[in-house]
Amino acid sequence: LCMATKTAPNRALKRARFDAQMSRASLAGATKLAPNTLRNIEVGRARPRMDTAARIAQALNKEVGDLFPEVIG
């Protein structure tokens, strides 16, 4: 799901979630991820693998690169 690594907070993910008016729990349900996993990604405690990043981006109607440029770059 994720690699446990300290990174910068993912403000793009949090902003996209708020713009979509989704709670962390609702995004977790849509992506089949634990809410705590999403929190760890948002605060920079974990970085998602490509498949996880793709599920999150799809649920938010965003491109993976818009939310996770480090995953594709």
mmCIF file with all atom_site columns, N, CA and C in Angstrom:
data_model
loop_
_atom_site.group_PDB
_atom_site.id
_atom_site.type_symbol
_atom_site.label_atom_id
_atom_site.label_alt_id
_atom_site.label_comp_id
_atom_site.label_asym_id
_atom_site.label_entity_id
_atom_site.label_seq_id
_atom_site.pdbx_PDB_ins_code
_atom_site.Cartn_x
_atom_site.Cartn_y
_atom_site.Cartn_z
_atom_site.occupancy
_atom_site.B_iso_or_equiv
_atom_site.pdbx_formal_charge
_atom_site.auth_seq_id
_atom_site.auth_comp_id
_atom_site.auth_asym_id
_atom_site.auth_atom_id
_atom_site.pdbx_PDB_model_num
ATOM 1   N N  . LEU A 1 1  ? 0.812   -1.201 0.000   1.00 0.00 ? 1  LEU A N  1
ATOM 2   C CA . LEU A 1 1  ? 0.000   0.000  0.000   1.00 0.00 ? 1  LEU A CA 1
ATOM 3   C C  . LEU A 1 1  ? 0.849   1.256  0.000   1.00 0.00 ? 1  LEU A C  1
ATOM 4   N N  . CYS A 1 2  ? 1.736   1.359  1.003   1.00 0.00 ? 2  CYS A N  1
ATOM 5   C CA . CYS A 1 2  ? 2.551   2.556  1.153   1.00 0.00 ? 2  CYS A CA 1
ATOM 6   C C  . CYS A 1 2  ? 3.941   2.176  1.599   1.00 0.00 ? 2  CYS A C  1
ATOM 7   N N  . MET A 1 3  ? 4.857   3.070  1.324   1.00 0.00 ? 3  MET A N  1
ATOM 8   C CA . MET A 1 3  ? 6.197   2.918  1.854   1.00 0.00 ? 3  MET A CA 1
ATOM 9   C C  . MET A 1 3  ? 6.309   3.854  3.044   1.00 0.00 ? 3  MET A C  1
ATOM 10  N N  . ALA A 1 4  ? 6.732   3.340  4.167   1.00 0.00 ? 4  ALA A N  1
ATOM 11  C CA . ALA A 1 4  ? 6.877   4.160  5.370   1.00 0.00 ? 4  ALA A CA 1
ATOM 12  C C  . ALA A 1 4  ? 8.140   4.990  5.230   1.00 0.00 ? 4  ALA A C  1
ATOM 13  N N  . THR A 1 5  ? 7.951   6.221  4.912   1.00 0.00 ? 5  THR A N  1
ATOM 14  C CA . THR A 1 5  ? 9.066   7.135  4.733   1.00 0.00 ? 5  THR A CA 1
ATOM 15  C C  . THR A 1 5  ? 8.597   8.533  5.056   1.00 0.00 ? 5  THR A C  1
ATOM 16  N N  . LYS A 1 6  ? 9.452   9.316  5.625   1.00 0.00 ? 6  LYS A N  1
ATOM 17  C CA . LYS A 1 6  ? 9.073   10.687 5.982   1.00 0.00 ? 6  LYS A CA 1
ATOM 18  C C  . LYS A 1 6  ? 9.199   11.573 4.746   1.00 0.00 ? 6  LYS A C  1
ATOM 19  N N  . THR A 1 7  ? 8.094   12.192 4.372   1.00 0.00 ? 7  THR A N  1
ATOM 20  C CA . THR A 1 7  ? 8.086   13.110 3.239   1.00 0.00 ? 7  THR A CA 1
ATOM 21  C C  . THR A 1 7  ? 7.376   14.388 3.675   1.00 0.00 ? 7  THR A C  1
ATOM 22  N N  . ALA A 1 8  ? 7.324   15.345 2.788   1.00 0.00 ? 8  ALA A N  1
ATOM 23  C CA . ALA A 1 8  ? 6.596   16.584 3.082   1.00 0.00 ? 8  ALA A CA 1
ATOM 24  C C  . ALA A 1 8  ? 5.099   16.292 3.097   1.00 0.00 ? 8  ALA A C  1
ATOM 25  N N  . PRO A 1 9  ? 4.336   17.043 3.875   1.00 0.00 ? 9  PRO A N  1
ATOM 26  C CA . PRO A 1 9  ? 2.878   16.859 3.854   1.00 0.00 ? 9  PRO A CA 1
ATOM 27  C C  . PRO A 1 9  ? 2.335   16.994 2.432   1.00 0.00 ? 9  PRO A C  1
ATOM 28  N N  . ASN A 1 10 ? 1.351   16.178 2.109   1.00 0.00 ? 10 ASN A N  1
ATOM 29  C CA . ASN A 1 10 ? 0.757   16.213 0.775   1.00 0.00 ? 10 ASN A CA 1
ATOM 30  C C  . ASN A 1 10 ? -0.443  17.154 0.792   1.00 0.00 ? 10 ASN A C  1
ATOM 31  N N  . ARG A 1 11 ? -0.166  18.430 0.583   1.00 0.00 ? 11 ARG A N  1
ATOM 32  C CA . ARG A 1 11 ? -1.234  19.434 0.584   1.00 0.00 ? 11 ARG A CA 1
ATOM 33  C C  . ARG A 1 11 ? -2.163  19.281 -0.612  1.00 0.00 ? 11 ARG A C  1
ATOM 34  N N  . ALA A 1 12 ? -1.626  18.808 -1.740  1.00 0.00 ? 12 ALA A N  1
ATOM 35  C CA . ALA A 1 12 ? -2.464  18.628 -2.927  1.00 0.00 ? 12 ALA A CA 1
ATOM 36  C C  . ALA A 1 12 ? -3.545  17.583 -2.681  1.00 0.00 ? 12 ALA A C  1
ATOM 37  N N  . LEU A 1 13 ? -3.189  16.509 -2.003  1.00 0.00 ? 13 LEU A N  1
ATOM 38  C CA . LEU A 1 13 ? -4.168  15.463 -1.694  1.00 0.00 ? 13 LEU A CA 1
ATOM 39  C C  . LEU A 1 13 ? -5.237  16.004 -0.754  1.00 0.00 ? 13 LEU A C  1
ATOM 40  N N  . LYS A 1 14 ? -4.814  16.663 0.292   1.00 0.00 ? 14 LYS A N  1
ATOM 41  C CA . LYS A 1 14 ? -5.785  17.196 1.253   1.00 0.00 ? 14 LYS A CA 1
ATOM 42  C C  . LYS A 1 14 ? -6.704  18.216 0.588   1.00 0.00 ? 14 LYS A C  1
ATOM 43  N N  . ARG A 1 15 ? -6.141  19.093 -0.241  1.00 0.00 ? 15 ARG A N  1
ATOM 44  C CA . ARG A 1 15 ? -6.944  20.103 -0.946  1.00 0.00 ? 15 ARG A CA 1
ATOM 45  C C  . ARG A 1 15 ? -7.946  19.432 -1.878  1.00 0.00 ? 15 ARG A C  1
ATOM 46  N N  . ALA A 1 16 ? -7.495  18.423 -2.622  1.00 0.00 ? 16 ALA A N  1
ATOM 47  C CA . ALA A 1 16 ? -8.388  17.717 -3.544  1.00 0.00 ? 16 ALA A CA 1
ATOM 48  C C  . ALA A 1 16 ? -9.513  17.023 -2.792  1.00 0.00 ? 16 ALA A C  1
ATOM 49  N N  . ARG A 1 17 ? -9.191  16.458 -1.638  1.00 0.00 ? 17 ARG A N  1
ATOM 50  C CA . ARG A 1 17 ? -10.218 15.801 -0.830  1.00 0.00 ? 17 ARG A CA 1
ATOM 51  C C  . ARG A 1 17 ? -11.249 16.805 -0.339  1.00 0.00 ? 17 ARG A C  1
ATOM 52  N N  . PHE A 1 18 ? -10.776 17.958 0.126   1.00 0.00 ? 18 PHE A N  1
ATOM 53  C CA . PHE A 1 18 ? -11.710 18.994 0.582   1.00 0.00 ? 18 PHE A CA 1
ATOM 54  C C  . PHE A 1 18 ? -12.527 19.542 -0.588  1.00 0.00 ? 18 PHE A C  1
ATOM 55  N N  . ASP A 1 19 ? -11.891 19.762 -1.731  1.00 0.00 ? 19 ASP A N  1
ATOM 56  C CA . ASP A 1 19 ? -12.609 20.263 -2.917  1.00 0.00 ? 19 ASP A CA 1
ATOM 57  C C  . ASP A 1 19 ? -13.700 19.294 -3.352  1.00 0.00 ? 19 ASP A C  1
ATOM 58  N N  . ALA A 1 20 ? -13.437 17.996 -3.182  1.00 0.00 ? 20 ALA A N  1
ATOM 59  C CA . ALA A 1 20 ? -14.423 16.974 -3.529  1.00 0.00 ? 20 ALA A CA 1
ATOM 60  C C  . ALA A 1 20 ? -15.452 16.773 -2.417  1.00 0.00 ? 20 ALA A C  1
ATOM 61  N N  . GLN A 1 21 ? -15.293 17.521 -1.342  1.00 0.00 ? 21 GLN A N  1
ATOM 62  C CA . GLN A 1 21 ? -16.175 17.441 -0.172  1.00 0.00 ? 21 GLN A CA 1
ATOM 63  C C  . GLN A 1 21 ? -16.251 16.011 0.361   1.00 0.00 ? 21 GLN A C  1
ATOM 64  N N  . MET A 1 22 ? -15.073 15.404 0.452   1.00 0.00 ? 22 MET A N  1
ATOM 65  C CA . MET A 1 22 ? -14.988 14.038 0.965   1.00 0.00 ? 22 MET A CA 1
ATOM 66  C C  . MET A 1 22 ? -14.256 14.042 2.299   1.00 0.00 ? 22 MET A C  1
ATOM 67  N N  . SER A 1 23 ? -14.813 13.335 3.234   1.00 0.00 ? 23 SER A N  1
ATOM 68  C CA . SER A 1 23 ? -14.103 13.122 4.491   1.00 0.00 ? 23 SER A CA 1
ATOM 69  C C  . SER A 1 23 ? -13.020 12.082 4.244   1.00 0.00 ? 23 SER A C  1
ATOM 70  N N  . ARG A 1 24 ? -12.112 11.979 5.169   1.00 0.00 ? 24 ARG A N  1
ATOM 71  C CA . ARG A 1 24 ? -11.078 10.952 5.053   1.00 0.00 ? 24 ARG A CA 1
ATOM 72  C C  . ARG A 1 24 ? -11.742 9.566  5.042   1.00 0.00 ? 24 ARG A C  1
ATOM 73  N N  . ALA A 1 25 ? -12.781 9.394  5.846   1.00 0.00 ? 25 ALA A N  1
ATOM 74  C CA . ALA A 1 25 ? -13.485 8.104  5.909   1.00 0.00 ? 25 ALA A CA 1
ATOM 75  C C  . ALA A 1 25 ? -14.168 7.782  4.582   1.00 0.00 ? 25 ALA A C  1
ATOM 76  N N  . SER A 1 26 ? -14.772 8.771  3.944   1.00 0.00 ? 26 SER A N  1
ATOM 77  C CA . SER A 1 26 ? -15.450 8.494  2.673   1.00 0.00 ? 26 SER A CA 1
ATOM 78  C C  . SER A 1 26 ? -14.439 8.198  1.562   1.00 0.00 ? 26 SER A C  1
ATOM 79  N N  . LEU A 1 27 ? -13.307 8.892  1.568   1.00 0.00 ? 27 LEU A N  1
ATOM 80  C CA . LEU A 1 27 ? -12.269 8.587  0.593   1.00 0.00 ? 27 LEU A CA 1
ATOM 81  C C  . LEU A 1 27 ? -11.684 7.203  0.863   1.00 0.00 ? 27 LEU A C  1
ATOM 82  N N  . ALA A 1 28 ? -11.528 6.874  2.113   1.00 0.00 ? 28 ALA A N  1
ATOM 83  C CA . ALA A 1 28 ? -11.042 5.534  2.471   1.00 0.00 ? 28 ALA A CA 1
ATOM 84  C C  . ALA A 1 28 ? -11.984 4.461  1.936   1.00 0.00 ? 28 ALA A C  1
ATOM 85  N N  . GLY A 1 29 ? -13.275 4.671  2.093   1.00 0.00 ? 29 GLY A N  1
ATOM 86  C CA . GLY A 1 29 ? -14.245 3.716  1.572   1.00 0.00 ? 29 GLY A CA 1
ATOM 87  C C  . GLY A 1 29 ? -14.194 3.592  0.064   1.00 0.00 ? 29 GLY A C  1
ATOM 88  N N  . ALA A 1 30 ? -14.029 4.714  -0.611  1.00 0.00 ? 30 ALA A N  1
ATOM 89  C CA . ALA A 1 30 ? -13.994 4.713  -2.073  1.00 0.00 ? 30 ALA A CA 1
ATOM 90  C C  . ALA A 1 30 ? -12.726 4.059  -2.623  1.00 0.00 ? 30 ALA A C  1
ATOM 91  N N  . THR A 1 31 ? -11.661 4.079  -1.841  1.00 0.00 ? 31 THR A N  1
ATOM 92  C CA . THR A 1 31 ? -10.382 3.539  -2.299  1.00 0.00 ? 31 THR A CA 1
ATOM 93  C C  . THR A 1 31 ? -10.026 2.196  -1.658  1.00 0.00 ? 31 THR A C  1
ATOM 94  N N  . LYS A 1 32 ? -10.849 1.743  -0.712  1.00 0.00 ? 32 LYS A N  1
ATOM 95  C CA . LYS A 1 32 ? -10.587 0.505  0.029   1.00 0.00 ? 32 LYS A CA 1
ATOM 96  C C  . LYS A 1 32 ? -9.288  0.600  0.839   1.00 0.00 ? 32 LYS A C  1
ATOM 97  N N  . LEU A 1 33 ? -8.995  1.805  1.333   1.00 0.00 ? 33 LEU A N  1
ATOM 98  C CA . LEU A 1 33 ? -7.838  2.035  2.193   1.00 0.00 ? 33 LEU A CA 1
ATOM 99  C C  . LEU A 1 33 ? -8.318  2.373  3.595   1.00 0.00 ? 33 LEU A C  1
ATOM 100 N N  . ALA A 1 34 ? -7.477  2.160  4.565   1.00 0.00 ? 34 ALA A N  1
ATOM 101 C CA . ALA A 1 34 ? -7.806  2.549  5.932   1.00 0.00 ? 34 ALA A CA 1
ATOM 102 C C  . ALA A 1 34 ? -7.682  4.065  6.067   1.00 0.00 ? 34 ALA A C  1
ATOM 103 N N  . PRO A 1 35 ? -8.580  4.705  6.813   1.00 0.00 ? 35 PRO A N  1
ATOM 104 C CA . PRO A 1 35 ? -8.467  6.147  7.018   1.00 0.00 ? 35 PRO A CA 1
ATOM 105 C C  . PRO A 1 35 ? -7.095  6.548  7.554   1.00 0.00 ? 35 PRO A C  1
ATOM 106 N N  . ASN A 1 36 ? -6.513  5.713  8.409   1.00 0.00 ? 36 ASN A N  1
ATOM 107 C CA . ASN A 1 36 ? -5.196  6.033  8.957   1.00 0.00 ? 36 ASN A CA 1
ATOM 108 C C  . ASN A 1 36 ? -4.117  6.021  7.871   1.00 0.00 ? 36 ASN A C  1
ATOM 109 N N  . THR A 1 37 ? -4.271  5.170  6.877   1.00 0.00 ? 37 THR A N  1
ATOM 110 C CA . THR A 1 37 ? -3.328  5.147  5.757   1.00 0.00 ? 37 THR A CA 1
ATOM 111 C C  . THR A 1 37 ? -3.390  6.464  5.005   1.00 0.00 ? 37 THR A C  1
ATOM 112 N N  . LEU A 1 38 ? -4.602  6.935  4.744   1.00 0.00 ? 38 LEU A N  1
ATOM 113 C CA . LEU A 1 38 ? -4.751  8.224  4.056   1.00 0.00 ? 38 LEU A CA 1
ATOM 114 C C  . LEU A 1 38 ? -4.172  9.357  4.886   1.00 0.00 ? 38 LEU A C  1
ATOM 115 N N  . ARG A 1 39 ? -4.393  9.309  6.187   1.00 0.00 ? 39 ARG A N  1
ATOM 116 C CA . ARG A 1 39 ? -3.837  10.337 7.059   1.00 0.00 ? 39 ARG A CA 1
ATOM 117 C C  . ARG A 1 39 ? -2.310  10.332 6.984   1.00 0.00 ? 39 ARG A C  1
ATOM 118 N N  . ASN A 1 40 ? -1.725  9.149  7.033   1.00 0.00 ? 40 ASN A N  1
ATOM 119 C CA . ASN A 1 40 ? -0.266  9.058  6.962   1.00 0.00 ? 40 ASN A CA 1
ATOM 120 C C  . ASN A 1 40 ? 0.272   9.613  5.653   1.00 0.00 ? 40 ASN A C  1
ATOM 121 N N  . ILE A 1 41 ? -0.440  9.402  4.569   1.00 0.00 ? 41 ILE A N  1
ATOM 122 C CA . ILE A 1 41 ? -0.029  9.964  3.280   1.00 0.00 ? 41 ILE A CA 1
ATOM 123 C C  . ILE A 1 41 ? -0.173  11.483 3.311   1.00 0.00 ? 41 ILE A C  1
ATOM 124 N N  . GLU A 1 42 ? -1.296  11.972 3.816   1.00 0.00 ? 42 GLU A N  1
ATOM 125 C CA . GLU A 1 42 ? -1.528  13.423 3.861   1.00 0.00 ? 42 GLU A CA 1
ATOM 126 C C  . GLU A 1 42 ? -0.498  14.160 4.707   1.00 0.00 ? 42 GLU A C  1
ATOM 127 N N  . VAL A 1 43 ? -0.104  13.579 5.827   1.00 0.00 ? 43 VAL A N  1
ATOM 128 C CA . VAL A 1 43 ? 0.820   14.275 6.725   1.00 0.00 ? 43 VAL A CA 1
ATOM 129 C C  . VAL A 1 43 ? 2.283   13.983 6.405   1.00 0.00 ? 43 VAL A C  1
ATOM 130 N N  . GLY A 1 44 ? 2.540   13.131 5.431   1.00 0.00 ? 44 GLY A N  1
ATOM 131 C CA . GLY A 1 44 ? 3.906   12.876 5.009   1.00 0.00 ? 44 GLY A CA 1
ATOM 132 C C  . GLY A 1 44 ? 4.609   11.752 5.743   1.00 0.00 ? 44 GLY A C  1
ATOM 133 N N  . ARG A 1 45 ? 3.881   10.936 6.462   1.00 0.00 ? 45 ARG A N  1
ATOM 134 C CA . ARG A 1 45 ? 4.488   9.784  7.146   1.00 0.00 ? 45 ARG A CA 1
ATOM 135 C C  . ARG A 1 45 ? 4.667   8.592  6.216   1.00 0.00 ? 45 ARG A C  1
ATOM 136 N N  . ALA A 1 46 ? 3.967   8.608  5.092   1.00 0.00 ? 46 ALA A N  1
ATOM 137 C CA . ALA A 1 46 ? 4.056   7.501  4.140   1.00 0.00 ? 46 ALA A CA 1
ATOM 138 C C  . ALA A 1 46 ? 3.886   8.039  2.728   1.00 0.00 ? 46 ALA A C  1
ATOM 139 N N  . ARG A 1 47 ? 4.443   7.304  1.791   1.00 0.00 ? 47 ARG A N  1
ATOM 140 C CA . ARG A 1 47 ? 4.304   7.654  0.382   1.00 0.00 ? 47 ARG A CA 1
ATOM 141 C C  . ARG A 1 47 ? 3.629   6.472  -0.297  1.00 0.00 ? 47 ARG A C  1
ATOM 142 N N  . PRO A 1 48 ? 2.570   6.706  -1.063  1.00 0.00 ? 48 PRO A N  1
ATOM 143 C CA . PRO A 1 48 ? 1.838   5.584  -1.667  1.00 0.00 ? 48 PRO A CA 1
ATOM 144 C C  . PRO A 1 48 ? 2.605   4.936  -2.812  1.00 0.00 ? 48 PRO A C  1
ATOM 145 N N  . ARG A 1 49 ? 2.372   3.648  -2.988  1.00 0.00 ? 49 ARG A N  1
ATOM 146 C CA . ARG A 1 49 ? 2.857   2.978  -4.194  1.00 0.00 ? 49 ARG A CA 1
ATOM 147 C C  . ARG A 1 49 ? 1.996   3.455  -5.356  1.00 0.00 ? 49 ARG A C  1
ATOM 148 N N  . MET A 1 50 ? 2.436   3.169  -6.563  1.00 0.00 ? 50 MET A N  1
ATOM 149 C CA . MET A 1 50 ? 1.732   3.650  -7.756  1.00 0.00 ? 50 MET A CA 1
ATOM 150 C C  . MET A 1 50 ? 0.284   3.177  -7.803  1.00 0.00 ? 50 MET A C  1
ATOM 151 N N  . ASP A 1 51 ? 0.017   1.925  -7.476  1.00 0.00 ? 51 ASP A N  1
ATOM 152 C CA . ASP A 1 51 ? -1.355  1.423  -7.549  1.00 0.00 ? 51 ASP A CA 1
ATOM 153 C C  . ASP A 1 51 ? -2.252  2.120  -6.530  1.00 0.00 ? 51 ASP A C  1
ATOM 154 N N  . THR A 1 52 ? -1.719  2.387  -5.355  1.00 0.00 ? 52 THR A N  1
ATOM 155 C CA . THR A 1 52 ? -2.486  3.096  -4.331  1.00 0.00 ? 52 THR A CA 1
ATOM 156 C C  . THR A 1 52 ? -2.726  4.540  -4.749  1.00 0.00 ? 52 THR A C  1
ATOM 157 N N  . ALA A 1 53 ? -1.701  5.188  -5.276  1.00 0.00 ? 53 ALA A N  1
ATOM 158 C CA . ALA A 1 53 ? -1.834  6.563  -5.755  1.00 0.00 ? 53 ALA A CA 1
ATOM 159 C C  . ALA A 1 53 ? -2.890  6.654  -6.855  1.00 0.00 ? 53 ALA A C  1
ATOM 160 N N  . ALA A 1 54 ? -2.912  5.655  -7.737  1.00 0.00 ? 54 ALA A N  1
ATOM 161 C CA . ALA A 1 54 ? -3.888  5.646  -8.830  1.00 0.00 ? 54 ALA A CA 1
ATOM 162 C C  . ALA A 1 54 ? -5.312  5.506  -8.297  1.00 0.00 ? 54 ALA A C  1
ATOM 163 N N  . ARG A 1 55 ? -5.512  4.665  -7.285  1.00 0.00 ? 55 ARG A N  1
ATOM 164 C CA . ARG A 1 55 ? -6.856  4.508  -6.702  1.00 0.00 ? 55 ARG A CA 1
ATOM 165 C C  . ARG A 1 55 ? -7.319  5.804  -6.056  1.00 0.00 ? 55 ARG A C  1
ATOM 166 N N  . ILE A 1 56 ? -6.423  6.469  -5.348  1.00 0.00 ? 56 ILE A N  1
ATOM 167 C CA . ILE A 1 56 ? -6.781  7.728  -4.693  1.00 0.00 ? 56 ILE A CA 1
ATOM 168 C C  . ILE A 1 56 ? -7.111  8.787  -5.741  1.00 0.00 ? 56 ILE A C  1
ATOM 169 N N  . ALA A 1 57 ? -6.259  8.906  -6.758  1.00 0.00 ? 57 ALA A N  1
ATOM 170 C CA . ALA A 1 57 ? -6.486  9.904  -7.809  1.00 0.00 ? 57 ALA A CA 1
ATOM 171 C C  . ALA A 1 57 ? -7.802  9.645  -8.532  1.00 0.00 ? 57 ALA A C  1
ATOM 172 N N  . GLN A 1 58 ? -8.098  8.403  -8.837  1.00 0.00 ? 58 GLN A N  1
ATOM 173 C CA . GLN A 1 58 ? -9.343  8.064  -9.528  1.00 0.00 ? 58 GLN A CA 1
ATOM 174 C C  . GLN A 1 58 ? -10.547 8.450  -8.679  1.00 0.00 ? 58 GLN A C  1
ATOM 175 N N  . ALA A 1 59 ? -10.498 8.170  -7.395  1.00 0.00 ? 59 ALA A N  1
ATOM 176 C CA . ALA A 1 59 ? -11.626 8.493  -6.514  1.00 0.00 ? 59 ALA A CA 1
ATOM 177 C C  . ALA A 1 59 ? -11.857 9.991  -6.423  1.00 0.00 ? 59 ALA A C  1
ATOM 178 N N  . LEU A 1 60 ? -10.794 10.775 -6.615  1.00 0.00 ? 60 LEU A N  1
ATOM 179 C CA . LEU A 1 60 ? -10.905 12.237 -6.541  1.00 0.00 ? 60 LEU A CA 1
ATOM 180 C C  . LEU A 1 60 ? -11.010 12.893 -7.916  1.00 0.00 ? 60 LEU A C  1
ATOM 181 N N  . ASN A 1 61 ? -11.101 12.082 -8.980  1.00 0.00 ? 61 ASN A N  1
ATOM 182 C CA . ASN A 1 61 ? -11.161 12.583 -10.355 1.00 0.00 ? 61 ASN A CA 1
ATOM 183 C C  . ASN A 1 61 ? -9.984  13.493 -10.682 1.00 0.00 ? 61 ASN A C  1
ATOM 184 N N  . LYS A 1 62 ? -8.800  13.046 -10.287 1.00 0.00 ? 62 LYS A N  1
ATOM 185 C CA . LYS A 1 62 ? -7.558  13.784 -10.529 1.00 0.00 ? 62 LYS A CA 1
ATOM 186 C C  . LYS A 1 62 ? -6.571  12.878 -11.236 1.00 0.00 ? 62 LYS A C  1
ATOM 187 N N  . GLU A 1 63 ? -5.546  13.479 -11.809 1.00 0.00 ? 63 GLU A N  1
ATOM 188 C CA . GLU A 1 63 ? -4.438  12.732 -12.380 1.00 0.00 ? 63 GLU A CA 1
ATOM 189 C C  . GLU A 1 63 ? -3.465  12.374 -11.262 1.00 0.00 ? 63 GLU A C  1
ATOM 190 N N  . VAL A 1 64 ? -2.848  11.210 -11.363 1.00 0.00 ? 64 VAL A N  1
ATOM 191 C CA . VAL A 1 64 ? -1.889  10.791 -10.342 1.00 0.00 ? 64 VAL A CA 1
ATOM 192 C C  . VAL A 1 64 ? -0.800  11.841 -10.167 1.00 0.00 ? 64 VAL A C  1
ATOM 193 N N  . GLY A 1 65 ? -0.283  12.360 -11.253 1.00 0.00 ? 65 GLY A N  1
ATOM 194 C CA . GLY A 1 65 ? 0.790   13.348 -11.197 1.00 0.00 ? 65 GLY A CA 1
ATOM 195 C C  . GLY A 1 65 ? 0.403   14.646 -10.506 1.00 0.00 ? 65 GLY A C  1
ATOM 196 N N  . ASP A 1 66 ? -0.875  14.976 -10.519 1.00 0.00 ? 66 ASP A N  1
ATOM 197 C CA . ASP A 1 66 ? -1.337  16.185 -9.829  1.00 0.00 ? 66 ASP A CA 1
ATOM 198 C C  . ASP A 1 66 ? -1.253  16.037 -8.327  1.00 0.00 ? 66 ASP A C  1
ATOM 199 N N  . LEU A 1 67 ? -1.472  14.822 -7.841  1.00 0.00 ? 67 LEU A N  1
ATOM 200 C CA . LEU A 1 67 ? -1.474  14.572 -6.397  1.00 0.00 ? 67 LEU A CA 1
ATOM 201 C C  . LEU A 1 67 ? -0.157  14.007 -5.901  1.00 0.00 ? 67 LEU A C  1
ATOM 202 N N  . PHE A 1 68 ? 0.499   13.208 -6.738  1.00 0.00 ? 68 PHE A N  1
ATOM 203 C CA . PHE A 1 68 ? 1.703   12.498 -6.310  1.00 0.00 ? 68 PHE A CA 1
ATOM 204 C C  . PHE A 1 68 ? 2.801   12.584 -7.370  1.00 0.00 ? 68 PHE A C  1
ATOM 205 N N  . PRO A 1 69 ? 3.342   13.742 -7.629  1.00 0.00 ? 69 PRO A N  1
ATOM 206 C CA . PRO A 1 69 ? 4.368   13.839 -8.666  1.00 0.00 ? 69 PRO A CA 1
ATOM 207 C C  . PRO A 1 69 ? 5.607   12.999 -8.358  1.00 0.00 ? 69 PRO A C  1
ATOM 208 N N  . GLU A 1 70 ? 5.894   12.766 -7.075  1.00 0.00 ? 70 GLU A N  1
ATOM 209 C CA . GLU A 1 70 ? 7.063   11.982 -6.699  1.00 0.00 ? 70 GLU A CA 1
ATOM 210 C C  . GLU A 1 70 ? 6.900   10.502 -7.044  1.00 0.00 ? 70 GLU A C  1
ATOM 211 N N  . VAL A 1 71 ? 5.656   10.050 -7.182  1.00 0.00 ? 71 VAL A N  1
ATOM 212 C CA . VAL A 1 71 ? 5.408   8.641  -7.473  1.00 0.00 ? 71 VAL A CA 1
ATOM 213 C C  . VAL A 1 71 ? 5.670   8.342  -8.940  1.00 0.00 ? 71 VAL A C  1
ATOM 214 N N  . ILE A 1 72 ? 5.363   9.284  -9.805  1.00 0.00 ? 72 ILE A N  1
ATOM 215 C CA . ILE A 1 72 ? 5.549   9.042  -11.243 1.00 0.00 ? 72 ILE A CA 1
ATOM 216 C C  . ILE A 1 72 ? 6.858   9.610  -11.761 1.00 0.00 ? 72 ILE A C  1
ATOM 217 N N  . GLY A 1 73 ? 7.469   10.509 -10.992 1.00 0.00 ? 73 GLY A N  1
ATOM 218 C CA . GLY A 1 73 ? 8.692   11.179 -11.451 1.00 0.00 ? 73 GLY A CA 1
ATOM 219 C C  . GLY A 1 73 ? 9.871   10.466 -11.001 1.00 0.00 ? 73 GLY A C  1
#
